[in-house]
Tab-separated table of C-alpha atoms in Angstrom:
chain	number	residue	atom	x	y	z
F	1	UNK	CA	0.000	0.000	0.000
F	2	UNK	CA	2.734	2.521	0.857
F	3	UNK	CA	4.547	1.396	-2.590
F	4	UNK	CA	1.222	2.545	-4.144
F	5	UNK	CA	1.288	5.832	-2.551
F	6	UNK	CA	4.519	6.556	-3.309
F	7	UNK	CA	4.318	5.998	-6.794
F	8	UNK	CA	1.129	8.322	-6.800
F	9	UNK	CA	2.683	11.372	-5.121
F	10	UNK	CA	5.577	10.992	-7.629
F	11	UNK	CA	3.238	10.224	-10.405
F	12	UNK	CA	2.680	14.330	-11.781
F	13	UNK	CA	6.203	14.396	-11.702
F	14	UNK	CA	6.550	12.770	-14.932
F	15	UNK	CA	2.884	13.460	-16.829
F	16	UNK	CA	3.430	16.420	-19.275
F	17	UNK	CA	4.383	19.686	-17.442
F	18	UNK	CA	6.313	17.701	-14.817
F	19	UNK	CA	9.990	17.821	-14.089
F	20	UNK	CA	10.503	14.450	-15.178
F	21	UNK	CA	8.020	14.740	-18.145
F	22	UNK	CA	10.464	13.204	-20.861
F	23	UNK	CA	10.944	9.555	-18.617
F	24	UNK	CA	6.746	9.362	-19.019
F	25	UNK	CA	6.881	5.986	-21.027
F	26	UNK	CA	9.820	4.448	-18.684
F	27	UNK	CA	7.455	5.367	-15.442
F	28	UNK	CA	4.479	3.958	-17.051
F	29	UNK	CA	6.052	1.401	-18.046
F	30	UNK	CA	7.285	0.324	-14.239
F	31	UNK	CA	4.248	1.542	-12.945
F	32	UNK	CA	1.961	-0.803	-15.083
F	33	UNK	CA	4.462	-3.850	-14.455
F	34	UNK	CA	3.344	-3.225	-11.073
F	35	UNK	CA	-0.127	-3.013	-10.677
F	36	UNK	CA	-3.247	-3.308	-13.360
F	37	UNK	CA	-3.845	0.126	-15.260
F	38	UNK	CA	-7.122	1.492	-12.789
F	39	UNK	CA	-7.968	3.829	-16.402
F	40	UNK	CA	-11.125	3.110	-18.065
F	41	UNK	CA	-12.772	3.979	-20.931
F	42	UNK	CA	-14.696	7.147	-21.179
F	43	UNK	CA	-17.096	5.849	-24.252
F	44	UNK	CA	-17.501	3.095	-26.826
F	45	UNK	CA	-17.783	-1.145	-26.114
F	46	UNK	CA	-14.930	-1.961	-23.893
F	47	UNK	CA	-13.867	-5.994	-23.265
F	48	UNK	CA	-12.833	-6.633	-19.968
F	49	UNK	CA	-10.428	-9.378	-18.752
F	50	UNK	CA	-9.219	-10.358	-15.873
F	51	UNK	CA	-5.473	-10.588	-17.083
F	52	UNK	CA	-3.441	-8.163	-19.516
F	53	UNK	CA	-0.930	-8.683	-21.706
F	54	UNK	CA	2.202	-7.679	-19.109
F	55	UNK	CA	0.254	-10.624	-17.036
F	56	UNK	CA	0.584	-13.141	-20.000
F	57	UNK	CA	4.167	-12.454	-20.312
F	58	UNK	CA	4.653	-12.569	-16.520
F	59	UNK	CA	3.016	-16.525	-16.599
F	60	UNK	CA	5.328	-17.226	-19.781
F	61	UNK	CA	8.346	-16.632	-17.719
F	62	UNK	CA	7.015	-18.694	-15.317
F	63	UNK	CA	6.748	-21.477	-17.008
F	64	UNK	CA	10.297	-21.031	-18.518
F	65	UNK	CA	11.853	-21.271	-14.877
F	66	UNK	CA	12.222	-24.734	-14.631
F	67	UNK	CA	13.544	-25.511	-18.116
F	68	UNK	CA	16.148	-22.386	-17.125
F	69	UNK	CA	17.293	-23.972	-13.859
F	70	UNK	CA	17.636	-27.319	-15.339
F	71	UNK	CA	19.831	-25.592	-18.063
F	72	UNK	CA	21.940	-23.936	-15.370
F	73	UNK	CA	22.215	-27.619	-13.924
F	74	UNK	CA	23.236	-29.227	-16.823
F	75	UNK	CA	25.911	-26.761	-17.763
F	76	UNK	CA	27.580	-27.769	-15.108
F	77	UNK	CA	26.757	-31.187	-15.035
F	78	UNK	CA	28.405	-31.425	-18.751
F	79	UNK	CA	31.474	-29.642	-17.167
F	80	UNK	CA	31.909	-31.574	-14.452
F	81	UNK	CA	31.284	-34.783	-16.589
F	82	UNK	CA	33.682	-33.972	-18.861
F	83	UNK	CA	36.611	-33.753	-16.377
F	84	UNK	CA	35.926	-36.551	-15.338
F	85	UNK	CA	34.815	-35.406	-11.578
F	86	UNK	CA	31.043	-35.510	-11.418
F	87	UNK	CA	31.109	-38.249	-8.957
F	88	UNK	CA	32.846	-36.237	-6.143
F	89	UNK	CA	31.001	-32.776	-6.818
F	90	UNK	CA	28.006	-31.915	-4.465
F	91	UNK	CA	24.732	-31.267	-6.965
F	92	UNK	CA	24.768	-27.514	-5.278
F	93	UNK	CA	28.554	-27.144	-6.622
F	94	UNK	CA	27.325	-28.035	-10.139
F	95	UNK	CA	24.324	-26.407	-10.167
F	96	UNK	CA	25.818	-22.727	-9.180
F	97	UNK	CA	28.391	-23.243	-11.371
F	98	UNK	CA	26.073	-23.623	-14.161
F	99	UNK	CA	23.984	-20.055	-12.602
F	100	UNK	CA	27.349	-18.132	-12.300
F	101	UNK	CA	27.695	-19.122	-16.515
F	102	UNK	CA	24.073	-18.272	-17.442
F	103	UNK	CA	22.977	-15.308	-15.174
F	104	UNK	CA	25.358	-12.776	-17.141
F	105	UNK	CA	23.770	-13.980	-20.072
F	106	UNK	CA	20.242	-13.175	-19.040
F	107	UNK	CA	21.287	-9.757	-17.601
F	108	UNK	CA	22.679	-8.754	-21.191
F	109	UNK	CA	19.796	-10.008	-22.789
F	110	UNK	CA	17.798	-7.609	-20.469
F	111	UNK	CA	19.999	-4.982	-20.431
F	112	UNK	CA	20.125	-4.443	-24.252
F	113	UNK	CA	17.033	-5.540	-25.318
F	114	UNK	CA	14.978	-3.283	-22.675
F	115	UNK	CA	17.256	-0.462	-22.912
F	116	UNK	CA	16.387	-0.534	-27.154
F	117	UNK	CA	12.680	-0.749	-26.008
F	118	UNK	CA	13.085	2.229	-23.158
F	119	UNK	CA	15.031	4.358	-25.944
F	120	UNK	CA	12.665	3.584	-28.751
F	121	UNK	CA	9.491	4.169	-26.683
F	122	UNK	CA	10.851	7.477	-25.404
F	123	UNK	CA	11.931	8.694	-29.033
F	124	UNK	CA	8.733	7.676	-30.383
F	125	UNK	CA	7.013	9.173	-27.055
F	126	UNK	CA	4.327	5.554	-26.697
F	127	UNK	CA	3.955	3.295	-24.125
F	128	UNK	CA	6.256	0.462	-23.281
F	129	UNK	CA	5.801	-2.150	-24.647
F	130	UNK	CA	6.103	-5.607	-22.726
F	131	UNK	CA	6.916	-8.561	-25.326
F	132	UNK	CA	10.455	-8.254	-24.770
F	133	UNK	CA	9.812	-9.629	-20.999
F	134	UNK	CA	9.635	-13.310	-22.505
F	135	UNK	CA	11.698	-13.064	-25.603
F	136	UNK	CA	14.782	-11.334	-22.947
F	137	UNK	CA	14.639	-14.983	-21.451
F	138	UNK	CA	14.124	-17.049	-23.843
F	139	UNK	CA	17.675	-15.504	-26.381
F	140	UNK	CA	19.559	-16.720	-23.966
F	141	UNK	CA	18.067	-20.458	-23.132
F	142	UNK	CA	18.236	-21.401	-27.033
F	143	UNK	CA	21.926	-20.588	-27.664
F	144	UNK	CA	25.032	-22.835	-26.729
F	145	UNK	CA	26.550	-21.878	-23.405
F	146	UNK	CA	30.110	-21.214	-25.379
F	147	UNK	CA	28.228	-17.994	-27.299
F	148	UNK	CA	30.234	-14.967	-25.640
F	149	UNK	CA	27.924	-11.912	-24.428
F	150	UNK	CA	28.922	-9.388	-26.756
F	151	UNK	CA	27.562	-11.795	-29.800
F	152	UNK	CA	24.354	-12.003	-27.366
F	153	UNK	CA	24.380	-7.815	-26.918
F	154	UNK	CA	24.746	-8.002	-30.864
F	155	UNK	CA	21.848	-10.015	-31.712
F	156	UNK	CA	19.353	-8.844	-29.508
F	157	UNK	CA	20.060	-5.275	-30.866
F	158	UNK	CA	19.472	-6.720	-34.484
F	159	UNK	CA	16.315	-8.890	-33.519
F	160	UNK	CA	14.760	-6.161	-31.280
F	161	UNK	CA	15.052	-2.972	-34.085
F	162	UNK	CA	14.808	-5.336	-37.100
F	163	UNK	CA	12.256	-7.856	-36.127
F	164	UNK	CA	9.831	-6.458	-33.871
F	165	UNK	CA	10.865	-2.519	-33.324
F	166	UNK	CA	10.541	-1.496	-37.390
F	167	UNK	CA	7.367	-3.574	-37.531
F	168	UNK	CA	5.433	-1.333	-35.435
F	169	UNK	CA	6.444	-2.834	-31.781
F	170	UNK	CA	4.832	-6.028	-30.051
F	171	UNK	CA	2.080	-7.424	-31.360
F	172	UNK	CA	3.176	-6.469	-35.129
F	173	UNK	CA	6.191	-8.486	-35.565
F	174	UNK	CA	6.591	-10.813	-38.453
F	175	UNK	CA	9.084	-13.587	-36.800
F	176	UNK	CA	9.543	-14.596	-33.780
F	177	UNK	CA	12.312	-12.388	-31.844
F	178	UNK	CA	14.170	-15.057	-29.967
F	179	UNK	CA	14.277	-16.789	-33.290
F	180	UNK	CA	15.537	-13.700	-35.120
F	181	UNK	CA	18.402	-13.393	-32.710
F	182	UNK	CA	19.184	-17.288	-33.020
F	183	UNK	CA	19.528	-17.012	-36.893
F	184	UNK	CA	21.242	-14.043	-36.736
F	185	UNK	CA	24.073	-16.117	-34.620
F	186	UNK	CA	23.886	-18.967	-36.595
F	187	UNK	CA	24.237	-17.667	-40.174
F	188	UNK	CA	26.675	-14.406	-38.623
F	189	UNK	CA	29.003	-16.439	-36.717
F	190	UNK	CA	28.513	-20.212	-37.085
F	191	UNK	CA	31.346	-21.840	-35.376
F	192	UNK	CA	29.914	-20.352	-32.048
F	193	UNK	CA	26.427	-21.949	-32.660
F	194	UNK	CA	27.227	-25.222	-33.920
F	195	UNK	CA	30.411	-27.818	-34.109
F	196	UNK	CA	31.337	-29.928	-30.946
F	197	UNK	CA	33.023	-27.704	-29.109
F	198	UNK	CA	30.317	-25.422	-27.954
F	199	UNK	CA	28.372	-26.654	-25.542
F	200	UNK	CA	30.459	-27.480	-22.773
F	201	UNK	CA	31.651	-24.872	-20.736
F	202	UNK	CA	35.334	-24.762	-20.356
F	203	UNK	CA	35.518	-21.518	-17.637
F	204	UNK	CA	37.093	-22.585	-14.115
F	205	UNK	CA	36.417	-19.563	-11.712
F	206	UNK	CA	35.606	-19.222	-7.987
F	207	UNK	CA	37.096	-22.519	-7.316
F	208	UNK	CA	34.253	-23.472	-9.352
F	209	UNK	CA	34.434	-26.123	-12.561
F	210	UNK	CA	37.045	-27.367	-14.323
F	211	UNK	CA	39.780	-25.650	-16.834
F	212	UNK	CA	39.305	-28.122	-19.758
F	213	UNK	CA	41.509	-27.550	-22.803
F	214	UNK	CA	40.092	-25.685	-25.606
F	215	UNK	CA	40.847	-28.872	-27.671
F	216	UNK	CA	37.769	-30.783	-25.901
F	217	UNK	CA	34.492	-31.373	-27.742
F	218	UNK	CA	31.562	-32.867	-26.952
F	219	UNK	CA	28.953	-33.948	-29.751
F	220	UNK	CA	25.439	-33.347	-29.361
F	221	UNK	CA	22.718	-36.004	-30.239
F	222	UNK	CA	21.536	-33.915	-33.326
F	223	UNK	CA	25.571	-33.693	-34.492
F	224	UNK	CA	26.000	-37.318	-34.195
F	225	UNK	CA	22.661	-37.896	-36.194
F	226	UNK	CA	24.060	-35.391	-38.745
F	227	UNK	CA	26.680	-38.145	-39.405
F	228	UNK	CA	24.300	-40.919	-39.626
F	229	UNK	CA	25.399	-42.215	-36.304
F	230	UNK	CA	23.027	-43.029	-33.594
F	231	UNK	CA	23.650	-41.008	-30.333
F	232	UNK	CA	25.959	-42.200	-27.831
F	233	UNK	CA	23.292	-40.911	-24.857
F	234	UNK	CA	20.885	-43.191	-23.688
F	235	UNK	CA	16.845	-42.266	-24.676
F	236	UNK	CA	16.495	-41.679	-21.038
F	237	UNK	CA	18.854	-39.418	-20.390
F	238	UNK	CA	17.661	-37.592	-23.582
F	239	UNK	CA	14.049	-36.932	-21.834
F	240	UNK	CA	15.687	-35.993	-18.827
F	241	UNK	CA	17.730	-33.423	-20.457
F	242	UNK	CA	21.582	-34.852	-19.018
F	243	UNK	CA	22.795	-33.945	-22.739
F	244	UNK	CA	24.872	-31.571	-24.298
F	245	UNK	CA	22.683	-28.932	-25.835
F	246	UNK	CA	21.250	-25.124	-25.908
F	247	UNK	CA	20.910	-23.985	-22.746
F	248	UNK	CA	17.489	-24.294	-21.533
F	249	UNK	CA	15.817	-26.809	-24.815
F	250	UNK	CA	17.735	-30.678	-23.106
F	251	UNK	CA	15.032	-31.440	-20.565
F	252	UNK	CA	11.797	-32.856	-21.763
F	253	UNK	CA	10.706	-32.986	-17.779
F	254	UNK	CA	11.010	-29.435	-17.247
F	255	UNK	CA	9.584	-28.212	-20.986
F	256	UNK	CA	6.379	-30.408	-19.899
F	257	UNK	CA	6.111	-28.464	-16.848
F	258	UNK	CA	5.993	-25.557	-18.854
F	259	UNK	CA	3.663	-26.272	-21.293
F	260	UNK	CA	1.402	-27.512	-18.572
F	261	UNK	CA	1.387	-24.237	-16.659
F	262	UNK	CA	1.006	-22.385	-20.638
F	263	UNK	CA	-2.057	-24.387	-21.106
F	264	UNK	CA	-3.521	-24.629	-18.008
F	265	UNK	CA	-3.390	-20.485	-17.752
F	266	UNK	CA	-5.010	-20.867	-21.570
F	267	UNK	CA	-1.817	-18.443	-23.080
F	268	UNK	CA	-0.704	-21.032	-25.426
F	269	UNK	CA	-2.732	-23.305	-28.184
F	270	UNK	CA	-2.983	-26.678	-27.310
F	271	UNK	CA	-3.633	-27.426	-30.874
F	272	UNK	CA	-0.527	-25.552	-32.197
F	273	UNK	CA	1.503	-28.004	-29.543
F	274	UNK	CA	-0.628	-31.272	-30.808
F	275	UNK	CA	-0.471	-30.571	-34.471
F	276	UNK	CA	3.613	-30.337	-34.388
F	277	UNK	CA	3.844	-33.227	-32.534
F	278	UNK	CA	1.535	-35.159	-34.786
F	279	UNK	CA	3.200	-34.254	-37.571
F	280	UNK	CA	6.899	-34.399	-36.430
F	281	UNK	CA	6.430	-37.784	-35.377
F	282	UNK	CA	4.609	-38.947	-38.446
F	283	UNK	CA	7.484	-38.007	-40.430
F	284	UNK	CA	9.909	-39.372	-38.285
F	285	UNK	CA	8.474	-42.471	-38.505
F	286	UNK	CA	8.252	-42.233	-42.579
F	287	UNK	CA	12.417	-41.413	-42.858
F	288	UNK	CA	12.766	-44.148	-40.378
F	289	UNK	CA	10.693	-46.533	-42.587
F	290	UNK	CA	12.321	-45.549	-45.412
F	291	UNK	CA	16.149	-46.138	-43.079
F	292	UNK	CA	17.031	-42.242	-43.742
F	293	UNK	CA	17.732	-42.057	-40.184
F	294	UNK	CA	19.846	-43.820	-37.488
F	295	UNK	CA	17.393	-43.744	-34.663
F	296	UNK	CA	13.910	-44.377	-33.761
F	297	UNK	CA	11.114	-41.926	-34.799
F	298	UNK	CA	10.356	-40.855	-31.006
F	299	UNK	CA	14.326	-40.081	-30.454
F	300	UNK	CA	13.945	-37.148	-32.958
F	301	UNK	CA	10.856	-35.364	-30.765
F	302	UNK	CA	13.170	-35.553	-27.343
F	303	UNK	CA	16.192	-34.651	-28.589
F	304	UNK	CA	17.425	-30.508	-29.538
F	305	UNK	CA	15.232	-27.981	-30.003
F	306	UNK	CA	12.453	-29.817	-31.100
F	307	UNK	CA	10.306	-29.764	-27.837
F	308	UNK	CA	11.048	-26.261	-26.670
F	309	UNK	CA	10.150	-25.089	-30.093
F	310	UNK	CA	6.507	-26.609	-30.154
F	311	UNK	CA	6.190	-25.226	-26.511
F	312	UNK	CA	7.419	-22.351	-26.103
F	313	UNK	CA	7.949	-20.777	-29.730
F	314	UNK	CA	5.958	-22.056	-32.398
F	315	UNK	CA	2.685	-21.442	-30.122
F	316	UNK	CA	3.931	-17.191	-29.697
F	317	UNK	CA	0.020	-15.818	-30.474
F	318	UNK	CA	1.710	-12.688	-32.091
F	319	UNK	CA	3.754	-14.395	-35.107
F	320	UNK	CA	1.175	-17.866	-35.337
F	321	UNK	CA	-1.593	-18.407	-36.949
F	322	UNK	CA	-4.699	-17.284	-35.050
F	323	UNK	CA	-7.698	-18.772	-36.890
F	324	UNK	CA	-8.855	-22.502	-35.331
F	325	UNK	CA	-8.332	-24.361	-38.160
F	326	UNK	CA	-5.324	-22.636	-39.256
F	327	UNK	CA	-3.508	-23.464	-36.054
F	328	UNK	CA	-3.576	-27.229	-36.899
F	329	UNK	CA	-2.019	-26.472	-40.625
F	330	UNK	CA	0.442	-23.742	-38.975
F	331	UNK	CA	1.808	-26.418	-36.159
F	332	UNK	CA	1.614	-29.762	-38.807
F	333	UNK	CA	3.759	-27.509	-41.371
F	334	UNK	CA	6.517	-26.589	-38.356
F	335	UNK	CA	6.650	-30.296	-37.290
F	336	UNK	CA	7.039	-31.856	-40.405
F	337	UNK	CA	9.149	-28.818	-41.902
F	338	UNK	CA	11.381	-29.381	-38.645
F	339	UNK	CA	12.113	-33.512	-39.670
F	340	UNK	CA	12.490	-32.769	-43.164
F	341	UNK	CA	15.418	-30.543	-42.369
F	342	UNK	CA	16.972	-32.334	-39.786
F	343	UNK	CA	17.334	-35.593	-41.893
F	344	UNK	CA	17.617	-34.235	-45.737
F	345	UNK	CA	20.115	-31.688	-44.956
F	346	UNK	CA	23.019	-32.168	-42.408
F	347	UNK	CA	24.368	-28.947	-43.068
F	348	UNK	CA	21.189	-27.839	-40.670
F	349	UNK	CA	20.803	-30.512	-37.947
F	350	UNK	CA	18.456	-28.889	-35.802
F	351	UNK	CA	15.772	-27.864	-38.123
F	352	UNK	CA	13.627	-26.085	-35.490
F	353	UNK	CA	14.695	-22.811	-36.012
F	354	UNK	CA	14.147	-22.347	-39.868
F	355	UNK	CA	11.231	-24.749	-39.428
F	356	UNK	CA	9.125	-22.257	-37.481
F	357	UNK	CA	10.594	-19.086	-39.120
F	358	UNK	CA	8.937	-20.442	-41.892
F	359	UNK	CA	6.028	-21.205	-40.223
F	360	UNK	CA	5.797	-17.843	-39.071
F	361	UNK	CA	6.030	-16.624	-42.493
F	362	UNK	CA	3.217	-18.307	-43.579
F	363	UNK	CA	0.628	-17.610	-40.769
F	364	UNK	CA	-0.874	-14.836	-42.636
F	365	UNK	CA	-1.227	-16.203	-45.266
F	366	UNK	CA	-3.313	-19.571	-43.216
F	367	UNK	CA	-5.042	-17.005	-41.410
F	368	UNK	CA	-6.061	-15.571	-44.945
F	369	UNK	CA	-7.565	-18.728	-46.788
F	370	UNK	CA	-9.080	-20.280	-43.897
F	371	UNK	CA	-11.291	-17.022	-43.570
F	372	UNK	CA	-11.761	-17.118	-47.240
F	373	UNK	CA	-12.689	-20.428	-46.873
F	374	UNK	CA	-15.170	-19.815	-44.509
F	375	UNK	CA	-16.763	-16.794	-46.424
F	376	UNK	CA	-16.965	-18.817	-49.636
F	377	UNK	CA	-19.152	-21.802	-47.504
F	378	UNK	CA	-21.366	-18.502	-46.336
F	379	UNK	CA	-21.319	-17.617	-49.640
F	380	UNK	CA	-22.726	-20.609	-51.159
F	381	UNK	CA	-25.035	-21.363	-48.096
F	382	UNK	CA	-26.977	-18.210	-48.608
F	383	UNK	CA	-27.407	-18.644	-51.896
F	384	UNK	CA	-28.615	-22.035	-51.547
């Protein structure tokens, strides 16, 4: 109650005419973080609902904690692993060695992704805008823990002014921002995004982890696939997530927990989720038929990017498609898109990433003939 006071006794401060009138976005923008806008409209058909869209993006970042702390786990797991002393290292050791690699991450994601939003909101003099609350959390899960922060700073500058900020801010994006940023890393500076010697971290600080030489690599599941070679790590520790990998996409467990919290607070589309599933698997199961691929269909939906994507990024409701019926094309294109790529072309092992930028793409253009659709049956119904 006293926070809410405060903030109203400072609030004239920064409304036009105030000393602080220029910062007006950046205090609306904490203020409405902090509590629902009390405004209402003065005329016209309003819609009210009992969460906003800073809300959504609040329960989105919920759901992403427990993939996040199992990625912070695992980075240290794979450390420890790979020097051989995982045996003898408490699980608190590992895990905060794994935080102490990924926080710094996160915080420039923030940093220069919010301070682009701040400046652009001010110049522009609208409100903030929140989308950049998930996406901010999300950059940093999907890359390899060897990506250095200033290629992180780089690409969240690119995807935030070039993907979203151009387009007219959140909600009129074309692609996916996380995405944006991954691409941008991947086609800018591949030898940090892909290879075997990325995703183990080889930093030894605090008395923390283990100074491996920068000779050591360690093969993902996807790169070993790439080469027609079935993984060396078991199918169970692939659902569990104790894999080399991005950051927050290993664990199956803690992506489930997510998507259960997404649809049980009705943010994401079940039927986006189902449909790349479906469809993933079903062409799984055709290369594996036709013996294009050395493991079993079900290996390919547990292993990389492929579950996090269906979760977490192909369901974003700004960049998917938003009629019923395209939803199930939208998420059968991604999944089957996704397995196509991963198997045809080993130059592109994960597939995830291009599949849904794709997908994204295309949305409109679902949304577009699946209302046509339905306006042609009027159509002919009325004149029946």
């Amino acid at each position: 109650m006293s926070l809410r006071k405060y903030i109203d006794n400072i609030k004239p401060q920064f409304e036009p005419g105030g000393k602080f009138s220029a910062l007006q976005s950046v205090f609306d923008g904490f203020e409405t973080f902090l509590y629902v806008p009390n405004t209402t409209s003065k005329s016209g058909v309003s819609i009210h609902d009992a969460i906003d869209s800073k809300r959504i993006m609040s329960m989105v970042v919920i759901a992403l904690i427990p993939a996040l702390l199992f990625g912070m786990y695992n980075v240290g797991y794979q450390n420890y692993l790979a020097a051989g002393t995982l045996a003898s290292t408490p699980c608190w050791e590992v895990f905060l060695y794994g935080a102490l690699l990924v926080l710094p991450k996160i915080i420039v994601s923030y940093i220069v992704g919010l301070g682009i939003e701040f400046a652009w909101a001010q110049w522009k003099k609208e409100e903030i805008q929140e989308g950049y609350l998930v996406s901010g959390i999300i950059i940093p899960m999907i890359l390899p823990i060897g990506c250095p922060l200033w290629m992180i700073a780089l690409a969240v500058a690119f995807a935030v002014i070039f993907g979203k900020e151009i387009f007219g801010g959140t909600g009129m994006n074309i692609f996916n921002v996380a995405l944006l940023a991954r691409a941008f890393l991947f086609f800018s500076y591949p030898t940090k995004m892909s290879g075997d010697s990325v995703w183990v971290a080889k930093e030894s600080f605090l008395g923390l982890g283990n100074d491996l030489p920068d000779a050591f690599t360690c093969a993902t599941p996807l790169g070993q696939m790439a080469q027609n070679v079935a993984p060396s790590a078991s199918v169970l520790d692939s659902f569990i997530g104790l894999i080399p990998g991005s950051i927050g996409e290993t664990s199956v467990i803690a992506i489930a927990m997510g998507a259960i919290i997404l649809l049980w607070a009705g943010i994401a589309s079940w039927k986006i989720m189902c449909s790349v599933f479906v469809s993933g698997a079903a062409m799984a199961l055709l290369f594996q038929s036709l013996g294009m691929t050395p493991v079993e269909w079900y290996e390919h939906l547990i292993i990389g990017g492929f579950c996090f994507g269906a979760v977490f990024m192909a369901t974003d409701p700004v960049t998917s498609a938003r009629t019923e019926t395209g939803k199930w094309i939208y998420g059968c294109i991604i999944g089957a898109l996704a397995m196509i790529i991963r198997v045809m072309n080993p130059g592109f092992p994960e597939g995830m990433m291009l599949a849904i930028l794709f997908g994204n793409m295309m949305a409109p253009t679902i949304d577009y003939f699946v209302v046509q659709s339905n306006i042609n049956k009027r159509i002919r119904r009325a004149q029946a």
